[in-house]
Amino acid sequence: MSNPHLRRELSGIALLLFAVFLGGALGVLGMAQLRGGVDIRESVGPVGYYLAYPLVLFVGWPAALMAPLAPAVHALRVFGRLESATDRKWMMFFAGVVTLVPVAVALGVNPAAGEESRAAGLWGSFIAFYWRNWFGGIGAWLVWT
């Protein structure tokens, strides 16, 4: 496989397939958590389970739903549909969303200390708990902004 164009096309296809698979795994995990009678390991196997479940556990549902968009946007770059600078801007946007949205959700939901929040994830609950303790409710929102 010495043709660089073919290699780029194959990596773009792989990125798109990964985005679709991750999106499907998140969808199946959501149905399983809503008790829709779906077995996630039967639907997407252990790979899908171990991609989706830790992601949702760590950053919560709102940020996890953005995760399949990152490889999809990067695939557009690989296919030549986005410029390199635009791709970098999108990746920085996704990094900011994954970092800040769980904290905002946790500040809004205000889960009790040690309580699992599917909306905010461990990251958002952890950061919001300490920001609220250090800065108070209004101060935590000001730090977030």
CSV table of N, CA and C in Angstrom, one decimal, residues 22 26 55 60-71 90 93-94 97-98 101:
chain,number,residue,atom,x,y,z
A,22,LEU,N,-19.2,4.2,17.3
A,22,LEU,CA,-19.3,4.9,18.6
A,22,LEU,C,-20.7,5.5,18.8
A,26,LEU,N,-23.2,4.3,21.7
A,26,LEU,CA,-23.9,5.2,22.7
A,26,LEU,C,-25.4,5.1,22.6
A,55,LEU,N,-16.9,6.3,28.7
A,55,LEU,CA,-17.1,7.7,28.2
A,55,LEU,C,-18.2,8.4,28.9
A,60,GLY,N,-20.4,12.2,31.2
A,60,GLY,CA,-21.9,12.4,31.2
A,60,GLY,C,-22.4,12.3,29.7
A,61,TRP,N,-23.7,12.2,29.7
A,61,TRP,CA,-24.4,12.1,28.4
A,61,TRP,C,-24.2,13.3,27.4
A,62,PRO,N,-24.4,14.5,27.8
A,62,PRO,CA,-24.3,15.6,26.9
A,62,PRO,C,-23.0,15.7,26.1
A,63,ALA,N,-21.9,15.5,26.9
A,63,ALA,CA,-20.6,15.6,26.2
A,63,ALA,C,-20.3,14.3,25.5
A,64,ALA,N,-20.7,13.2,26.0
A,64,ALA,CA,-20.5,11.9,25.3
A,64,ALA,C,-21.1,11.9,23.9
A,65,LEU,N,-22.3,12.5,23.8
A,65,LEU,CA,-23.0,12.5,22.5
A,65,LEU,C,-22.2,13.3,21.4
A,66,MET,N,-21.3,14.2,21.9
A,66,MET,CA,-20.5,14.9,20.9
A,66,MET,C,-19.3,14.1,20.5
A,67,ALA,N,-18.9,13.1,21.2
A,67,ALA,CA,-17.7,12.3,20.9
A,67,ALA,C,-17.7,11.7,19.4
A,68,PRO,N,-18.8,11.2,18.9
A,68,PRO,CA,-18.7,10.6,17.5
A,68,PRO,C,-18.5,11.7,16.5
A,69,LEU,N,-18.7,13.0,16.8
A,69,LEU,CA,-18.5,14.0,15.8
A,69,LEU,C,-17.0,14.3,15.6
A,70,ALA,N,-16.2,14.1,16.6
A,70,ALA,CA,-14.8,14.4,16.5
A,70,ALA,C,-14.1,13.5,15.4
A,71,PRO,N,-14.2,12.2,15.4
A,71,PRO,CA,-13.6,11.4,14.3
A,71,PRO,C,-14.3,11.7,13.0
A,90,TRP,N,-12.2,22.9,14.9
A,90,TRP,CA,-13.3,22.0,15.3
A,90,TRP,C,-12.8,21.1,16.5
A,93,PHE,N,-12.9,23.1,19.6
A,93,PHE,CA,-14.3,23.2,20.0
A,93,PHE,C,-14.7,21.9,20.8
A,94,PHE,N,-14.5,20.8,20.2
A,94,PHE,CA,-14.9,19.5,20.8
A,94,PHE,C,-14.2,19.3,22.2
A,97,VAL,N,-15.9,21.6,24.6
A,97,VAL,CA,-17.3,21.0,25.0
A,97,VAL,C,-17.1,19.9,26.0
A,98,VAL,N,-16.2,19.0,25.7
A,98,VAL,CA,-16.1,17.8,26.6
A,98,VAL,C,-15.5,18.3,28.0
A,101,VAL,N,-18.9,21.4,29.3
A,101,VAL,CA,-20.3,21.1,29.4
A,101,VAL,C,-20.6,20.2,30.6
